[in-house]
Short mmCIF file of C-alpha atoms in Angstrom, two decimals:
data_model
loop_
_atom_site.label_atom_id
_atom_site.label_comp_id
_atom_site.label_asym_id
_atom_site.label_seq_id
_atom_site.Cartn_x
_atom_site.Cartn_y
_atom_site.Cartn_z
CA MET A 1 0.07 10.75 19.29
CA SER A 2 -0.44 6.77 20.07
CA SER A 3 -0.01 5.02 17.11
CA GLN A 4 -3.39 3.66 15.15
CA ARG A 5 -1.99 0.41 16.19
CA ASP A 6 -2.05 0.84 19.38
CA ILE A 7 -5.09 2.31 20.35
CA PHE A 8 -7.24 0.09 17.99
CA LEU A 9 -5.11 -3.35 20.01
CA THR A 10 -6.07 -1.22 23.31
CA HIS A 11 -9.64 -0.67 22.50
CA LEU A 12 -9.68 -4.16 21.08
CA LEU A 13 -8.79 -5.65 24.54
CA GLU A 14 -11.22 -3.12 26.68
CA ARG A 15 -13.30 -5.13 24.33
CA ALA A 16 -11.79 -8.45 24.74
CA LYS A 17 -12.66 -8.09 28.56
CA VAL A 18 -16.11 -8.52 27.91
CA ASP A 19 -16.30 -10.88 25.33
CA LYS A 20 -14.98 -13.83 25.75
CA ASP A 21 -15.01 -15.26 22.53
CA VAL A 22 -12.63 -11.97 20.77
CA TYR A 23 -9.02 -13.44 20.07
CA LEU A 24 -5.70 -11.96 19.17
CA ILE A 25 -3.25 -13.90 17.26
CA SER A 26 0.13 -11.02 16.50
CA VAL A 27 2.58 -12.60 15.11
CA ASP A 28 4.87 -9.54 15.41
CA MET A 29 6.25 -9.25 19.74
CA GLY A 30 7.11 -6.48 20.14
CA ALA A 31 4.59 -3.61 20.87
CA PRO A 32 3.12 -2.23 24.30
CA SER A 33 -0.57 -2.80 23.31
CA LEU A 34 0.73 -6.61 22.67
CA ASP A 35 2.17 -6.78 26.10
CA ARG A 36 -1.00 -5.35 27.60
CA TRP A 37 -2.71 -8.81 25.81
CA ARG A 38 -0.24 -11.27 27.05
CA GLU A 39 0.21 -10.11 30.59
CA GLU A 40 -3.92 -9.14 31.05
CA LEU A 41 -5.42 -11.74 29.35
CA PRO A 42 -2.93 -14.88 28.06
CA ASP A 43 -6.11 -16.78 27.70
CA GLN A 44 -7.42 -14.78 24.68
CA PHE A 45 -3.81 -14.10 22.94
CA PHE A 46 -1.51 -16.32 20.98
CA ALA A 47 2.21 -15.39 19.91
CA ALA A 48 2.33 -17.33 16.88
CA GLY A 49 5.85 -16.60 16.13
CA ILE A 50 7.62 -15.79 12.54
CA SER A 51 5.24 -17.74 10.73
CA GLU A 52 2.48 -15.89 9.68
CA GLN A 53 0.86 -18.93 7.17
CA ASN A 54 0.44 -20.83 10.67
CA ALA A 55 -1.17 -17.49 11.86
CA ILE A 56 -3.45 -17.40 9.75
CA ASN A 57 -4.67 -21.18 9.43
CA PHE A 58 -4.74 -21.03 13.43
CA ALA A 59 -7.56 -17.92 12.95
CA ALA A 60 -9.39 -19.96 10.18
CA GLY A 61 -9.74 -23.18 12.64
CA LEU A 62 -10.82 -20.36 15.77
CA SER A 63 -12.72 -18.39 13.70
CA ALA A 64 -14.70 -21.91 11.95
CA THR A 65 -15.79 -22.48 15.07
CA GLY A 66 -17.35 -18.83 16.78
CA LYS A 67 -14.14 -16.87 17.69
CA LYS A 68 -14.13 -13.57 16.47
CA VAL A 69 -10.53 -13.40 15.66
CA TYR A 70 -7.45 -10.91 15.08
CA VAL A 71 -4.07 -11.14 13.24
CA TYR A 72 -1.89 -8.79 13.47
CA PHE A 73 1.39 -8.56 11.27
CA MET A 74 3.18 -5.76 9.85
CA ALA A 75 1.55 -5.32 6.82
CA CYS A 76 4.95 -6.44 4.09
CA TRP A 77 3.79 -10.09 5.24
CA ALA A 78 0.42 -10.39 4.30
CA ALA A 79 1.92 -11.45 0.82
CA ARG A 80 3.88 -14.69 2.56
CA CYS A 81 0.76 -15.46 4.00
CA PHE A 82 -1.68 -14.84 0.75
CA GLU A 83 -2.59 -18.71 0.02
CA GLN A 84 -4.06 -19.45 3.54
CA ILE A 85 -5.84 -16.04 3.44
CA ARG A 86 -7.49 -17.03 0.42
CA TYR A 87 -8.07 -20.75 0.78
CA SER A 88 -8.77 -20.62 4.67
CA CYS A 89 -10.39 -17.13 4.77
CA ALA A 90 -11.77 -16.24 1.50
CA MET A 91 -12.84 -19.54 -0.06
CA ALA A 92 -13.83 -20.47 3.73
CA ASN A 93 -15.61 -18.09 4.43
CA ASN A 94 -14.04 -17.44 7.71
CA PRO A 95 -14.47 -13.84 9.01
CA ILE A 96 -11.54 -12.99 10.81
CA THR A 97 -9.80 -9.14 11.27
CA ILE A 98 -6.19 -8.73 9.79
CA LEU A 99 -4.54 -6.09 10.65
CA GLY A 100 -1.51 -4.49 9.01
CA ASN A 101 0.57 -2.38 10.45
CA GLY A 102 3.08 -0.29 8.67
CA VAL A 103 1.68 0.37 5.44
CA GLY A 104 3.45 1.88 1.93
CA LEU A 105 6.75 3.72 2.20
CA GLY A 106 5.62 2.83 6.55
CA TYR A 107 8.65 1.62 7.73
CA ALA A 108 11.57 3.52 5.53
CA PRO A 109 13.82 3.56 5.85
CA ALA A 110 13.66 -0.68 6.31
CA GLY A 111 13.76 -1.40 1.90
CA PRO A 112 11.56 -2.57 -0.22
CA ALA A 113 11.25 -6.00 1.98
CA HIS A 114 9.60 -3.24 4.36
CA GLU A 115 7.54 -1.62 2.88
CA PRO A 116 4.50 -3.09 0.68
CA THR A 117 3.96 -0.72 -2.03
CA GLU A 118 1.54 -3.37 -4.13
CA ASP A 119 -0.17 -5.36 -0.98
CA LEU A 120 -3.66 -2.90 -2.07
CA ALA A 121 -3.17 -4.74 -5.61
CA TYR A 122 -3.37 -8.77 -4.19
CA MET A 123 -5.49 -7.82 -1.02
CA ARG A 124 -8.20 -6.91 -3.58
CA SER A 125 -8.30 -9.24 -5.75
CA LEU A 126 -10.11 -11.85 -2.93
CA CYS A 127 -13.41 -12.64 -3.39
CA GLY A 128 -15.73 -10.95 -0.31
CA ILE A 129 -12.71 -9.14 1.61
CA LYS A 130 -13.26 -5.43 2.56
CA ILE A 131 -10.49 -3.04 3.50
CA TYR A 132 -9.79 -0.20 5.22
CA SER A 133 -7.64 2.14 5.24
CA PRO A 134 -8.57 4.47 8.89
CA THR A 135 -7.50 8.02 8.79
CA ASN A 136 -6.44 8.71 11.96
CA ALA A 137 -6.69 7.09 15.70
CA CYS A 138 -9.75 7.56 15.66
CA MET A 139 -11.52 5.83 13.14
CA ALA A 140 -8.93 3.08 14.03
CA GLU A 141 -10.90 3.21 17.55
CA LYS A 142 -14.19 3.08 16.39
CA LEU A 143 -13.02 0.23 13.62
CA VAL A 144 -12.48 -1.88 16.82
CA ASP A 145 -16.37 -1.85 16.87
CA LEU A 146 -17.76 -2.62 14.10
CA THR A 147 -15.38 -5.16 13.93
CA CYS A 148 -16.88 -6.67 16.49
CA ASP A 149 -20.02 -6.47 16.26
CA VAL A 150 -20.24 -7.38 12.28
CA PRO A 151 -17.35 -10.26 12.19
CA LYS A 152 -16.44 -9.93 8.31
CA LEU A 153 -13.25 -11.35 6.85
CA ARG A 154 -11.61 -7.20 6.79
CA TYR A 155 -8.13 -5.94 5.64
CA ILE A 156 -7.24 -3.50 7.37
CA ARG A 157 -4.38 -1.20 6.53
CA LEU A 158 -3.03 0.98 9.81
CA GLU A 159 -0.37 3.28 9.31
CA ARG A 160 2.14 4.40 11.82
CA LYS A 161 2.81 7.62 11.41
CA TYR A 162 0.24 9.39 10.08
CA PRO A 163 -0.04 14.00 9.60
CA GLY A 164 -1.63 15.05 13.08
CA VAL A 165 -4.06 17.46 10.79
CA LEU A 166 -6.38 14.67 9.94
CA ASP A 167 -7.34 13.61 13.78
CA ASP A 168 -9.08 17.35 13.05
CA PHE A 169 -11.48 15.27 10.62
CA TYR A 170 -15.19 13.41 11.53
CA LYS A 171 -14.88 14.51 15.08
CA ASN A 172 -18.52 14.96 15.26
CA ILE A 173 -20.16 12.02 12.45
CA ILE A 174 -17.43 9.45 13.09
CA SER A 175 -19.37 7.57 15.93
CA SER A 176 -21.86 5.53 13.98
CA GLN A 177 -21.14 2.08 12.09
CA ARG A 178 -23.56 3.94 8.62
CA PHE A 179 -20.69 6.44 8.98
CA LEU A 180 -17.90 4.28 8.70
CA GLN A 181 -19.46 1.72 6.77
CA ASN A 182 -20.08 4.91 4.06
CA GLY A 183 -16.21 4.41 3.58
CA ILE A 184 -16.00 8.02 1.85
CA SER A 185 -16.13 11.57 2.57
CA LEU A 186 -15.32 14.59 1.49
CA ILE A 187 -12.65 16.49 3.49
CA LYS A 188 -12.02 19.55 2.60
CA GLY A 189 -14.40 21.31 -0.20
CA GLY A 190 -12.86 23.85 -3.03
CA LEU A 191 -15.59 24.59 -4.84
CA SER A 192 -17.08 27.99 -5.06
CA ASP A 193 -21.42 28.74 -4.20
CA PRO A 194 -21.96 27.92 -6.95
CA PRO A 195 -19.23 26.74 -8.75
CA ARG A 196 -17.33 29.61 -10.92
CA GLN A 197 -18.35 29.27 -14.75
CA HIS A 198 -15.13 28.80 -16.39
CA LYS A 199 -12.79 26.49 -18.68
CA GLU A 200 -10.61 24.83 -16.56
CA LYS A 201 -11.38 21.31 -15.11
CA ARG A 202 -12.68 21.62 -11.12
CA VAL A 203 -10.35 18.76 -9.24
CA CYS A 204 -11.26 16.14 -7.04
CA ILE A 205 -7.97 14.21 -5.38
CA LEU A 206 -9.43 11.27 -4.02
CA SER A 207 -6.37 9.62 -0.90
CA SER A 208 -6.48 7.99 2.46
CA GLY A 209 -4.41 7.73 4.58
CA TYR A 210 -0.51 9.30 4.85
CA MET A 211 -0.87 10.88 2.19
CA LEU A 212 -4.15 12.52 2.78
CA GLY A 213 -2.04 15.04 4.74
CA ARG A 214 -0.01 15.93 1.29
CA ALA A 215 -3.52 15.72 -1.07
CA LEU A 216 -4.75 18.54 1.76
CA ASP A 217 -1.46 20.80 1.22
CA VAL A 218 -2.08 19.97 -3.31
CA SER A 219 -5.54 21.35 -2.98
CA GLU A 220 -4.69 24.19 -1.09
CA ARG A 221 -2.24 24.95 -3.79
CA LEU A 222 -4.25 24.67 -6.25
CA ILE A 223 -6.81 26.96 -5.29
CA SER A 224 -4.57 29.75 -4.13
CA SER A 225 -3.70 29.30 -8.21
CA GLY A 226 -7.21 29.76 -8.81
CA TYR A 227 -8.56 26.84 -9.64
CA GLU A 228 -11.95 24.58 -8.08
CA ALA A 229 -9.97 21.73 -6.16
CA SER A 230 -11.92 19.26 -3.01
CA VAL A 231 -10.11 16.15 -1.08
CA VAL A 232 -11.77 13.15 -1.12
CA ASP A 233 -10.86 10.08 1.95
CA LEU A 234 -11.65 7.29 0.25
CA TRP A 235 -10.86 4.71 3.32
CA LYS A 236 -13.25 1.50 2.51
CA ILE A 237 -10.96 0.22 -0.98
CA LYS A 238 -12.99 -2.73 -1.40
CA PRO A 239 -15.99 -2.64 -1.60
CA ILE A 240 -16.84 1.30 -2.77
CA ASN A 241 -19.93 2.31 -1.97
CA THR A 242 -20.72 3.22 -5.45
CA SER A 243 -23.94 5.26 -4.73
CA LEU A 244 -22.05 7.60 -2.79
CA PHE A 245 -18.66 8.11 -4.84
CA GLU A 246 -21.31 9.08 -7.87
CA LYS A 247 -22.81 11.36 -5.58
CA ILE A 248 -19.35 12.90 -4.56
CA ALA A 249 -17.74 12.44 -7.41
CA ALA A 250 -20.54 14.60 -10.05
CA PRO A 251 -19.47 18.21 -9.65
CA TYR A 252 -15.99 17.37 -10.45
CA ASP A 253 -14.46 17.11 -14.23
CA LEU A 254 -11.19 15.50 -13.03
CA LEU A 255 -10.44 12.85 -10.15
CA VAL A 256 -7.18 12.41 -9.29
CA THR A 257 -5.99 9.39 -7.21
CA LEU A 258 -3.20 9.71 -4.94
CA GLU A 259 -1.42 6.85 -3.21
CA GLU A 260 1.82 5.03 -1.72
CA GLN A 261 1.48 2.29 -4.13
CA THR A 262 3.08 1.15 -7.45
CA LEU A 263 -0.22 2.03 -9.95
CA SER A 264 -0.87 -1.88 -10.88
CA GLY A 265 -4.21 -2.60 -8.95
CA GLY A 266 -3.92 -0.14 -6.85
CA PHE A 267 -5.98 2.46 -5.20
CA GLY A 268 -6.40 4.49 -8.43
CA SER A 269 -6.95 1.32 -10.43
CA ALA A 270 -10.18 0.24 -8.22
CA VAL A 271 -11.45 3.64 -8.64
CA ALA A 272 -11.06 4.68 -12.21
CA GLU A 273 -12.99 0.70 -12.07
CA VAL A 274 -15.88 2.14 -10.55
CA VAL A 275 -15.82 5.09 -13.22
CA ILE A 276 -16.01 3.01 -15.86
CA ASP A 277 -18.66 0.52 -14.31
CA LEU A 278 -20.59 3.51 -13.63
CA ASN A 279 -20.21 5.44 -16.43
CA LEU A 280 -19.49 8.49 -15.58
CA GLY A 281 -17.33 9.81 -18.04
CA LYS A 282 -15.04 11.86 -15.98
CA GLU A 283 -11.43 12.21 -16.53
CA VAL A 284 -9.00 10.47 -14.13
CA LEU A 285 -5.51 10.57 -13.47
CA ARG A 286 -4.01 8.70 -11.70
CA ILE A 287 -0.52 9.46 -9.10
CA GLY A 288 1.67 6.79 -7.33
CA LEU A 289 5.10 5.29 -6.74
CA PRO A 290 7.26 4.40 -9.94
CA GLU A 291 6.94 0.99 -10.91
CA ARG A 292 9.60 0.00 -9.71
CA TYR A 293 11.06 -1.41 -5.94
CA ILE A 294 12.80 1.61 -3.65
CA PHE A 295 16.25 0.76 -2.40
CA GLU A 296 17.62 3.71 -2.07
CA ASN A 297 17.97 4.50 2.15
CA GLY A 298 15.94 7.38 3.17
CA ASN A 299 12.75 8.71 5.58
CA ARG A 300 9.08 8.37 4.84
CA GLU A 301 9.25 12.05 3.28
CA HIS A 302 12.34 11.67 1.87
CA LEU A 303 11.56 9.12 -0.03
CA LEU A 304 7.85 10.16 -1.20
CA ASP A 305 9.75 13.42 -2.61
CA GLU A 306 12.46 11.89 -4.40
CA ASN A 307 9.94 9.50 -6.74
CA GLY A 308 7.33 11.75 -7.41
CA LEU A 309 5.03 12.60 -4.68
CA SER A 310 6.63 15.49 -3.14
CA VAL A 311 3.82 17.96 -3.18
CA HIS A 312 4.83 20.27 -5.39
CA SER A 313 5.33 16.97 -8.06
CA ILE A 314 1.59 15.84 -7.73
CA TYR A 315 0.67 19.33 -8.52
CA GLU A 316 2.37 20.01 -11.65
CA LYS A 317 1.04 16.83 -12.88
CA ILE A 318 -2.19 17.82 -11.49
CA ILE A 319 -1.28 20.90 -13.67
CA THR A 320 -0.54 19.69 -16.94
CA ARG A 321 -3.12 17.48 -17.21
CA ILE A 322 -5.91 20.38 -16.17
CA LEU A 323 -3.69 22.33 -19.52
CA GLN A 324 -4.45 19.38 -22.09
CA GLU A 325 -6.58 20.82 -24.75
#
């Protein structure tokens, strides 16, 4: 399975061959897709070295001259150049695309310095930015066309790996830019038609990226236990499509947000803000990583399991909330 990074950068390379205004600035030096850029389009590729702040300012300058600029680095380094993104891109209205690779615990076991578990919180705080967490490689490829055709300031959070089951979704509907701009989709329905009348809450699990795999597993357990539960992929995290969100959320009593982030200002906070702003009157249960940096060794699956995000732990948290009077 090709990574979202290599799919995105390879498709971007093909666009750049026919659009000489497309430029890629890379802080990372070691990827096959970057080698192709270096060899095939050396005049549209810049290796910035370990200098994220300079890469962002350089990108802003190119963007100000009308170029379509992409900056690629490990997602953890977005914090290092946050000031430059704020001043040189957001305030100056320079529509660059920032590609952050390896979100959440994607770089485990490299430790918390390489695992951005708060990037949603600080990137969401920027005015005018659009944030995407694509579901699979196909969606990552389609985002290339969107970003080339409609330049905006965007932060695209790329997964190093994602559950293979996520390749099965969107095959027939992902081609349109309108679909990508909608940013939210019901990927697993768990309501009977018509919905059963019982006193248990109808549950909607909202997630994105890697955690969608666990969300699907949890929904299966809930359904097998006699509950009505669905899964929603919310891949455009800022701005959230509020009218579509309200429509999708309408049948459910309990909205569960599942994220590979700490809870302060993250994915669940974004959902809760929409629920409050629209006065939807829905219960919201936020499930994420604990409020600490994870220094323990282990691969991604192990660290998730040991930090409250195993399928069993997620299931138990939801059942506990359902059974509350």
